């Protein structure tokens, strides 16, 4: 494989996402109790989660844009109380701040630094994480998110957009992610090379195995180091 750039998924590839989402839900709930207790009482965590699911199901046109789903959910939650866009935007800003309070896996920072020394790194995410806010942007050439492109992974367009922006043929870009469908199958269909990051020791299901399987980013960085030296 002649790898000239690496694209990385973010959630569950650079950091675990479940603890972040749980922290966001609890902290937003506490924030609502402090600033608008009547809204907090009307929308406990489970109810607000159900409302967001309802909004997502009713609005497939924003399926690629979690931020828009979140704002629309807040609009619906605040509306019965005569609370408008100011409240939506203020609360959404709380979400964004908390959403970016991630704790990277232990291997993430050393591996990003090592790999960025060999090839350009970019991020491709369906989520709303912001690598600049998180303080990782120094390792990345740029970041592509589904909300900006208008198509989420595994759609071909988001991968094609990223490769075009890199000005590198997809066959020379290695996409790295934890999700067999959105990352591996999606990137392969876009003509990219694929690395499945399998932190939980799962077994690959199906025929179209990734080009590489690694248990963490340290193993990937070792592979890139050996490969870059060999090239
Ligand atoms: Mg992921």
PDB file of C-alpha atoms and ligand atoms in Angstrom:
ATOM      1  CA  UNK A   1       0.000   0.000   0.000  1.00  0.00           C
ATOM      2  CA  UNK A   2       1.297   3.417  -0.973  1.00  0.00           C
ATOM      3  CA  UNK A   3      -0.266   5.595   1.716  1.00  0.00           C
ATOM      4  CA  UNK A   4       0.215   9.353   1.259  1.00  0.00           C
ATOM      5  CA  UNK A   5      -2.378  10.635   3.763  1.00  0.00           C
ATOM      6  CA  UNK A   6      -4.519   9.307   6.611  1.00  0.00           C
ATOM      7  CA  UNK A   7      -8.093  10.246   7.432  1.00  0.00           C
ATOM      8  CA  UNK A   8      -9.314   9.478  10.934  1.00  0.00           C
ATOM      9  CA  UNK A   9     -12.748   9.025  12.394  1.00  0.00           C
ATOM     10  CA  UNK A  10     -13.070  10.807  15.761  1.00  0.00           C
ATOM     11  CA  UNK A  11     -15.659   9.297  18.165  1.00  0.00           C
ATOM     12  CA  UNK A  12     -14.600   5.856  19.445  1.00  0.00           C
ATOM     13  CA  UNK A  13     -11.412   6.145  17.392  1.00  0.00           C
ATOM     14  CA  UNK A  14      -9.569   8.964  19.232  1.00  0.00           C
ATOM     15  CA  UNK A  15     -11.707   8.905  22.419  1.00  0.00           C
ATOM     16  CA  UNK A  16     -14.593   6.867  23.823  1.00  0.00           C
ATOM     17  CA  UNK A  17     -17.875   8.649  23.109  1.00  0.00           C
ATOM     18  CA  UNK A  18     -20.303   7.022  25.594  1.00  0.00           C
ATOM     19  CA  UNK A  19     -18.877   8.726  28.705  1.00  0.00           C
ATOM     20  CA  UNK A  20     -18.968  12.062  26.871  1.00  0.00           C
ATOM     21  CA  UNK A  21     -22.621  11.719  25.892  1.00  0.00           C
ATOM     22  CA  UNK A  22     -23.585  10.639  29.421  1.00  0.00           C
ATOM     23  CA  UNK A  23     -21.708  13.630  30.848  1.00  0.00           C
ATOM     24  CA  UNK A  24     -23.426  15.967  28.351  1.00  0.00           C
ATOM     25  CA  UNK A  25     -26.896  14.703  29.283  1.00  0.00           C
ATOM     26  CA  UNK A  26     -26.303  14.994  33.031  1.00  0.00           C
ATOM     27  CA  UNK A  27     -24.659  18.405  32.802  1.00  0.00           C
ATOM     28  CA  UNK A  28     -27.258  19.920  30.468  1.00  0.00           C
ATOM     29  CA  UNK A  29     -29.954  18.647  32.808  1.00  0.00           C
ATOM     30  CA  UNK A  30     -28.203  20.320  35.762  1.00  0.00           C
ATOM     31  CA  UNK A  31     -27.820  23.531  33.728  1.00  0.00           C
ATOM     32  CA  UNK A  32     -31.543  23.557  32.874  1.00  0.00           C
ATOM     33  CA  UNK A  33     -32.446  22.979  36.540  1.00  0.00           C
ATOM     34  CA  UNK A  34     -30.308  25.960  37.479  1.00  0.00           C
ATOM     35  CA  UNK A  35     -31.419  28.394  34.744  1.00  0.00           C
ATOM     36  CA  UNK A  36     -34.960  27.357  33.776  1.00  0.00           C
ATOM     37  CA  UNK A  37     -36.256  24.815  36.301  1.00  0.00           C
ATOM     38  CA  UNK A  38     -39.735  24.629  34.752  1.00  0.00           C
ATOM     39  CA  UNK A  39     -38.201  23.389  31.477  1.00  0.00           C
ATOM     40  CA  UNK A  40     -35.993  20.927  33.361  1.00  0.00           C
ATOM     41  CA  UNK A  41     -39.012  19.533  35.193  1.00  0.00           C
ATOM     42  CA  UNK A  42     -40.977  19.167  31.930  1.00  0.00           C
ATOM     43  CA  UNK A  43     -38.052  17.495  30.132  1.00  0.00           C
ATOM     44  CA  UNK A  44     -36.106  15.073  32.315  1.00  0.00           C
ATOM     45  CA  UNK A  45     -33.136  13.378  30.628  1.00  0.00           C
ATOM     46  CA  UNK A  46     -35.118  10.442  29.199  1.00  0.00           C
ATOM     47  CA  UNK A  47     -37.879  12.707  27.865  1.00  0.00           C
ATOM     48  CA  UNK A  48     -35.426  15.048  26.162  1.00  0.00           C
ATOM     49  CA  UNK A  49     -33.625  12.061  24.649  1.00  0.00           C
ATOM     50  CA  UNK A  50     -36.949  10.708  23.354  1.00  0.00           C
ATOM     51  CA  UNK A  51     -37.812  14.127  21.913  1.00  0.00           C
ATOM     52  CA  UNK A  52     -34.474  14.228  20.072  1.00  0.00           C
ATOM     53  CA  UNK A  53     -35.135  10.743  18.635  1.00  0.00           C
ATOM     54  CA  UNK A  54     -38.595  11.915  17.548  1.00  0.00           C
ATOM     55  CA  UNK A  55     -37.124  15.013  15.890  1.00  0.00           C
ATOM     56  CA  UNK A  56     -34.482  12.902  14.121  1.00  0.00           C
ATOM     57  CA  UNK A  57     -37.108  10.459  12.822  1.00  0.00           C
ATOM     58  CA  UNK A  58     -39.394  13.263  11.622  1.00  0.00           C
ATOM     59  CA  UNK A  59     -36.610  15.196   9.864  1.00  0.00           C
ATOM     60  CA  UNK A  60     -34.533  12.911   7.628  1.00  0.00           C
ATOM     61  CA  UNK A  61     -33.399  16.044   5.742  1.00  0.00           C
ATOM     62  CA  UNK A  62     -31.112  16.854   8.690  1.00  0.00           C
ATOM     63  CA  UNK A  63     -30.024  13.261   9.400  1.00  0.00           C
ATOM     64  CA  UNK A  64     -26.418  14.289   8.612  1.00  0.00           C
ATOM     65  CA  UNK A  65     -26.495  17.283  10.964  1.00  0.00           C
ATOM     66  CA  UNK A  66     -26.589  16.404  14.673  1.00  0.00           C
ATOM     67  CA  UNK A  67     -26.244  20.080  15.599  1.00  0.00           C
ATOM     68  CA  UNK A  68     -29.373  20.988  13.651  1.00  0.00           C
ATOM     69  CA  UNK A  69     -31.214  18.052  15.278  1.00  0.00           C
ATOM     70  CA  UNK A  70     -30.147  19.298  18.699  1.00  0.00           C
ATOM     71  CA  UNK A  71     -31.230  22.884  18.015  1.00  0.00           C
ATOM     72  CA  UNK A  72     -34.611  21.756  16.683  1.00  0.00           C
ATOM     73  CA  UNK A  73     -35.072  19.565  19.764  1.00  0.00           C
ATOM     74  CA  UNK A  74     -34.354  22.517  22.042  1.00  0.00           C
ATOM     75  CA  UNK A  75     -36.708  24.755  20.038  1.00  0.00           C
ATOM     76  CA  UNK A  76     -39.481  22.206  20.597  1.00  0.00           C
ATOM     77  CA  UNK A  77     -38.652  21.823  24.299  1.00  0.00           C
ATOM     78  CA  UNK A  78     -38.605  25.563  24.998  1.00  0.00           C
ATOM     79  CA  UNK A  79     -41.601  26.547  22.820  1.00  0.00           C
ATOM     80  CA  UNK A  80     -44.367  25.640  25.340  1.00  0.00           C
ATOM     81  CA  UNK A  81     -42.745  28.077  27.776  1.00  0.00           C
ATOM     82  CA  UNK A  82     -42.635  30.959  25.298  1.00  0.00           C
ATOM     83  CA  UNK A  83     -38.835  30.714  25.240  1.00  0.00           C
ATOM     84  CA  UNK A  84     -37.283  31.372  21.854  1.00  0.00           C
ATOM     85  CA  UNK A  85     -34.010  31.427  19.931  1.00  0.00           C
ATOM     86  CA  UNK A  86     -31.953  33.122  22.659  1.00  0.00           C
ATOM     87  CA  UNK A  87     -32.574  30.151  24.924  1.00  0.00           C
ATOM     88  CA  UNK A  88     -31.990  27.672  22.105  1.00  0.00           C
ATOM     89  CA  UNK A  89     -28.623  29.193  21.220  1.00  0.00           C
ATOM     90  CA  UNK A  90     -27.487  29.624  24.824  1.00  0.00           C
ATOM     91  CA  UNK A  91     -28.342  26.025  25.673  1.00  0.00           C
ATOM     92  CA  UNK A  92     -26.845  24.740  22.439  1.00  0.00           C
ATOM     93  CA  UNK A  93     -23.587  26.504  23.315  1.00  0.00           C
ATOM     94  CA  UNK A  94     -23.590  24.546  26.595  1.00  0.00           C
ATOM     95  CA  UNK A  95     -23.979  21.316  24.585  1.00  0.00           C
ATOM     96  CA  UNK A  96     -21.108  22.237  22.291  1.00  0.00           C
ATOM     97  CA  UNK A  97     -18.785  23.076  25.171  1.00  0.00           C
ATOM     98  CA  UNK A  98     -19.557  19.815  27.000  1.00  0.00           C
ATOM     99  CA  UNK A  99     -19.470  17.713  23.812  1.00  0.00           C
ATOM    100  CA  UNK A 100     -15.865  18.730  23.292  1.00  0.00           C
ATOM    101  CA  UNK A 101     -14.749  17.811  26.813  1.00  0.00           C
ATOM    102  CA  UNK A 102     -13.393  14.473  25.661  1.00  0.00           C
ATOM    103  CA  UNK A 103     -10.713  12.297  27.183  1.00  0.00           C
ATOM    104  CA  UNK A 104      -8.517  10.729  24.511  1.00  0.00           C
ATOM    105  CA  UNK A 105      -7.426   7.104  24.689  1.00  0.00           C
ATOM    106  CA  UNK A 106      -3.907   6.824  26.127  1.00  0.00           C
ATOM    107  CA  UNK A 107      -2.459   5.898  22.721  1.00  0.00           C
ATOM    108  CA  UNK A 108      -4.101   8.762  20.804  1.00  0.00           C
ATOM    109  CA  UNK A 109      -1.783  11.737  21.318  1.00  0.00           C
ATOM    110  CA  UNK A 110       1.551   9.928  20.858  1.00  0.00           C
ATOM    111  CA  UNK A 111       0.193   8.117  17.796  1.00  0.00           C
ATOM    112  CA  UNK A 112      -1.157  11.295  16.180  1.00  0.00           C
ATOM    113  CA  UNK A 113       2.170  13.030  16.735  1.00  0.00           C
ATOM    114  CA  UNK A 114       4.093  10.085  15.286  1.00  0.00           C
ATOM    115  CA  UNK A 115       1.849   9.616  12.243  1.00  0.00           C
ATOM    116  CA  UNK A 116       1.687  13.344  11.481  1.00  0.00           C
ATOM    117  CA  UNK A 117       5.467  13.209  11.157  1.00  0.00           C
ATOM    118  CA  UNK A 118       5.092  10.841   8.205  1.00  0.00           C
ATOM    119  CA  UNK A 119       1.940  11.822   6.292  1.00  0.00           C
ATOM    120  CA  UNK A 120      -0.772  14.510   6.474  1.00  0.00           C
ATOM    121  CA  UNK A 121      -3.657  13.646   8.805  1.00  0.00           C
ATOM    122  CA  UNK A 122      -7.244  14.775   8.376  1.00  0.00           C
ATOM    123  CA  UNK A 123     -10.424  14.085  10.359  1.00  0.00           C
ATOM    124  CA  UNK A 124     -13.728  12.836   8.909  1.00  0.00           C
ATOM    125  CA  UNK A 125     -16.630  12.772  11.340  1.00  0.00           C
ATOM    126  CA  UNK A 126     -20.403  12.478  11.362  1.00  0.00           C
ATOM    127  CA  UNK A 127     -20.474  14.062  14.806  1.00  0.00           C
ATOM    128  CA  UNK A 128     -20.091  17.563  16.178  1.00  0.00           C
ATOM    129  CA  UNK A 129     -16.678  17.243  17.816  1.00  0.00           C
ATOM    130  CA  UNK A 130     -14.373  20.181  17.067  1.00  0.00           C
ATOM    131  CA  UNK A 131     -10.679  19.242  16.966  1.00  0.00           C
ATOM    132  CA  UNK A 132      -9.655  22.883  17.469  1.00  0.00           C
ATOM    133  CA  UNK A 133     -11.691  23.187  20.672  1.00  0.00           C
ATOM    134  CA  UNK A 134     -10.281  19.877  21.843  1.00  0.00           C
ATOM    135  CA  UNK A 135      -6.763  21.093  21.114  1.00  0.00           C
ATOM    136  CA  UNK A 136      -5.863  18.437  18.539  1.00  0.00           C
ATOM    137  CA  UNK A 137      -5.918  20.637  15.434  1.00  0.00           C
ATOM    138  CA  UNK A 138      -2.121  20.970  15.454  1.00  0.00           C
ATOM    139  CA  UNK A 139      -1.889  17.364  14.279  1.00  0.00           C
ATOM    140  CA  UNK A 140      -4.438  17.709  11.485  1.00  0.00           C
ATOM    141  CA  UNK A 141      -4.336  19.364   8.075  1.00  0.00           C
ATOM    142  CA  UNK A 142      -8.124  19.893   8.243  1.00  0.00           C
ATOM    143  CA  UNK A 143     -11.365  18.360   9.459  1.00  0.00           C
ATOM    144  CA  UNK A 144     -14.428  17.371   7.426  1.00  0.00           C
ATOM    145  CA  UNK A 145     -17.805  16.998   9.117  1.00  0.00           C
ATOM    146  CA  UNK A 146     -21.055  15.651   7.730  1.00  0.00           C
ATOM    147  CA  UNK A 147     -22.961  18.811   8.628  1.00  0.00           C
ATOM    148  CA  UNK A 148     -20.680  20.893   6.369  1.00  0.00           C
ATOM    149  CA  UNK A 149     -20.590  18.490   3.415  1.00  0.00           C
ATOM    150  CA  UNK A 150     -24.318  17.680   3.578  1.00  0.00           C
ATOM    151  CA  UNK A 151     -23.696  13.927   3.507  1.00  0.00           C
ATOM    152  CA  UNK A 152     -22.783  11.620   6.386  1.00  0.00           C
ATOM    153  CA  UNK A 153     -20.507   8.584   6.309  1.00  0.00           C
ATOM    154  CA  UNK A 154     -20.843   5.975   4.820  1.00  0.00           C
ATOM    155  CA  UNK A 155     -21.939   8.198   1.911  1.00  0.00           C
ATOM    156  CA  UNK A 156     -19.335   8.374  -0.813  1.00  0.00           C
ATOM    157  CA  UNK A 157     -19.492  12.178  -1.108  1.00  0.00           C
ATOM    158  CA  UNK A 158     -17.956  12.957   2.273  1.00  0.00           C
ATOM    159  CA  UNK A 159     -14.925  10.743   1.561  1.00  0.00           C
ATOM    160  CA  UNK A 160     -14.611  12.082  -2.004  1.00  0.00           C
ATOM    161  CA  UNK A 161     -14.774  15.643  -0.694  1.00  0.00           C
ATOM    162  CA  UNK A 162     -11.967  14.919   1.767  1.00  0.00           C
ATOM    163  CA  UNK A 163      -9.697  13.337  -0.875  1.00  0.00           C
ATOM    164  CA  UNK A 164     -10.340  16.177  -3.318  1.00  0.00           C
ATOM    165  CA  UNK A 165      -9.403  18.685  -0.657  1.00  0.00           C
ATOM    166  CA  UNK A 166      -6.225  16.712   0.024  1.00  0.00           C
ATOM    167  CA  UNK A 167      -5.578  16.594  -3.729  1.00  0.00           C
ATOM    168  CA  UNK A 168      -4.585  12.940  -3.288  1.00  0.00           C
ATOM    169  CA  UNK A 169      -6.090   9.997  -5.153  1.00  0.00           C
ATOM    170  CA  UNK A 170      -8.389   8.019  -2.772  1.00  0.00           C
ATOM    171  CA  UNK A 171      -6.319   4.872  -3.482  1.00  0.00           C
ATOM    172  CA  UNK A 172      -3.466   6.535  -1.561  1.00  0.00           C
ATOM    173  CA  UNK A 173      -5.523   7.703   1.418  1.00  0.00           C
ATOM    174  CA  UNK A 174      -5.978   5.344   4.371  1.00  0.00           C
ATOM    175  CA  UNK A 175      -9.213   5.880   6.306  1.00  0.00           C
ATOM    176  CA  UNK A 176      -9.117   4.731   9.922  1.00  0.00           C
ATOM    177  CA  UNK A 177     -12.224   4.144  12.010  1.00  0.00           C
ATOM    178  CA  UNK A 178     -14.010   1.878  14.468  1.00  0.00           C
ATOM    179  CA  UNK A 179     -17.239   1.364  12.540  1.00  0.00           C
ATOM    180  CA  UNK A 180     -17.303  -1.504  10.004  1.00  0.00           C
ATOM    181  CA  UNK A 181     -20.057   0.172   7.986  1.00  0.00           C
ATOM    182  CA  UNK A 182     -19.686   3.946   8.230  1.00  0.00           C
ATOM    183  CA  UNK A 183     -15.892   3.860   8.214  1.00  0.00           C
ATOM    184  CA  UNK A 184     -14.612   0.700   6.537  1.00  0.00           C
ATOM    185  CA  UNK A 185     -17.353  -0.066   3.991  1.00  0.00           C
ATOM    186  CA  UNK A 186     -17.946   3.623   3.262  1.00  0.00           C
ATOM    187  CA  UNK A 187     -14.292   4.464   2.650  1.00  0.00           C
ATOM    188  CA  UNK A 188     -13.740   1.328   0.577  1.00  0.00           C
ATOM    189  CA  UNK A 189     -16.708   2.225  -1.661  1.00  0.00           C
ATOM    190  CA  UNK A 190     -15.094   5.642  -2.173  1.00  0.00           C
ATOM    191  CA  UNK A 191     -11.924   3.944  -3.427  1.00  0.00           C
ATOM    192  CA  UNK A 192      -9.851   4.509  -0.277  1.00  0.00           C
ATOM    193  CA  UNK A 193      -7.699   2.072   1.661  1.00  0.00           C
ATOM    194  CA  UNK A 194      -9.137   1.096   5.040  1.00  0.00           C
ATOM    195  CA  UNK A 195      -7.962   0.402   8.569  1.00  0.00           C
ATOM    196  CA  UNK A 196     -10.395  -0.949  11.143  1.00  0.00           C
ATOM    197  CA  UNK A 197      -9.536   0.070  14.692  1.00  0.00           C
ATOM    198  CA  UNK A 198     -10.802  -2.785  16.803  1.00  0.00           C
ATOM    199  CA  UNK A 199     -10.229  -1.756  20.415  1.00  0.00           C
ATOM    200  CA  UNK A 200     -12.746  -4.232  21.822  1.00  0.00           C
ATOM    201  CA  UNK A 201     -11.329  -7.367  20.197  1.00  0.00           C
ATOM    202  CA  UNK A 202     -14.384  -7.990  18.031  1.00  0.00           C
ATOM    203  CA  UNK A 203     -14.425 -10.408  15.101  1.00  0.00           C
ATOM    204  CA  UNK A 204     -14.812  -8.962  11.619  1.00  0.00           C
ATOM    205  CA  UNK A 205     -18.185  -9.938  10.141  1.00  0.00           C
ATOM    206  CA  UNK A 206     -18.666 -10.349   6.417  1.00  0.00           C
ATOM    207  CA  UNK A 207     -16.465 -10.798   3.382  1.00  0.00           C
ATOM    208  CA  UNK A 208     -14.994  -7.399   2.675  1.00  0.00           C
ATOM    209  CA  UNK A 209     -12.296  -7.259   5.340  1.00  0.00           C
ATOM    210  CA  UNK A 210     -10.404  -4.002   5.853  1.00  0.00           C
ATOM    211  CA  UNK A 211      -6.921  -3.625   4.369  1.00  0.00           C
ATOM    212  CA  UNK A 212      -5.576  -3.357   7.918  1.00  0.00           C
ATOM    213  CA  UNK A 213      -6.927  -4.273  11.346  1.00  0.00           C
ATOM    214  CA  UNK A 214      -5.296  -2.709  14.399  1.00  0.00           C
ATOM    215  CA  UNK A 215      -6.117  -2.876  18.092  1.00  0.00           C
ATOM    216  CA  UNK A 216      -5.265   0.772  18.722  1.00  0.00           C
ATOM    217  CA  UNK A 217      -3.612   3.833  17.204  1.00  0.00           C
ATOM    218  CA  UNK A 218      -0.202   2.866  18.603  1.00  0.00           C
ATOM    219  CA  UNK A 219      -0.258  -0.239  16.415  1.00  0.00           C
ATOM    220  CA  UNK A 220      -1.315   1.861  13.434  1.00  0.00           C
ATOM    221  CA  UNK A 221       1.469   4.390  14.105  1.00  0.00           C
ATOM    222  CA  UNK A 222       3.995   1.524  14.187  1.00  0.00           C
ATOM    223  CA  UNK A 223       2.670   0.253  10.851  1.00  0.00           C
ATOM    224  CA  UNK A 224       2.841   3.734   9.312  1.00  0.00           C
ATOM    225  CA  UNK A 225       6.355   4.216  10.676  1.00  0.00           C
ATOM    226  CA  UNK A 226       7.575   0.943   9.177  1.00  0.00           C
ATOM    227  CA  UNK A 227       5.705   1.578   5.945  1.00  0.00           C
ATOM    228  CA  UNK A 228       6.977   5.149   5.589  1.00  0.00           C
ATOM    229  CA  UNK A 229      10.560   4.024   6.187  1.00  0.00           C
ATOM    230  CA  UNK A 230      10.148   1.249   3.652  1.00  0.00           C
ATOM    231  CA  UNK A 231       8.667   3.568   1.018  1.00  0.00           C
TER     232      UNK A 231
HETATM  233 MG1  LIG B   1     -16.439   6.243  15.372  1.00  0.00          MG
END
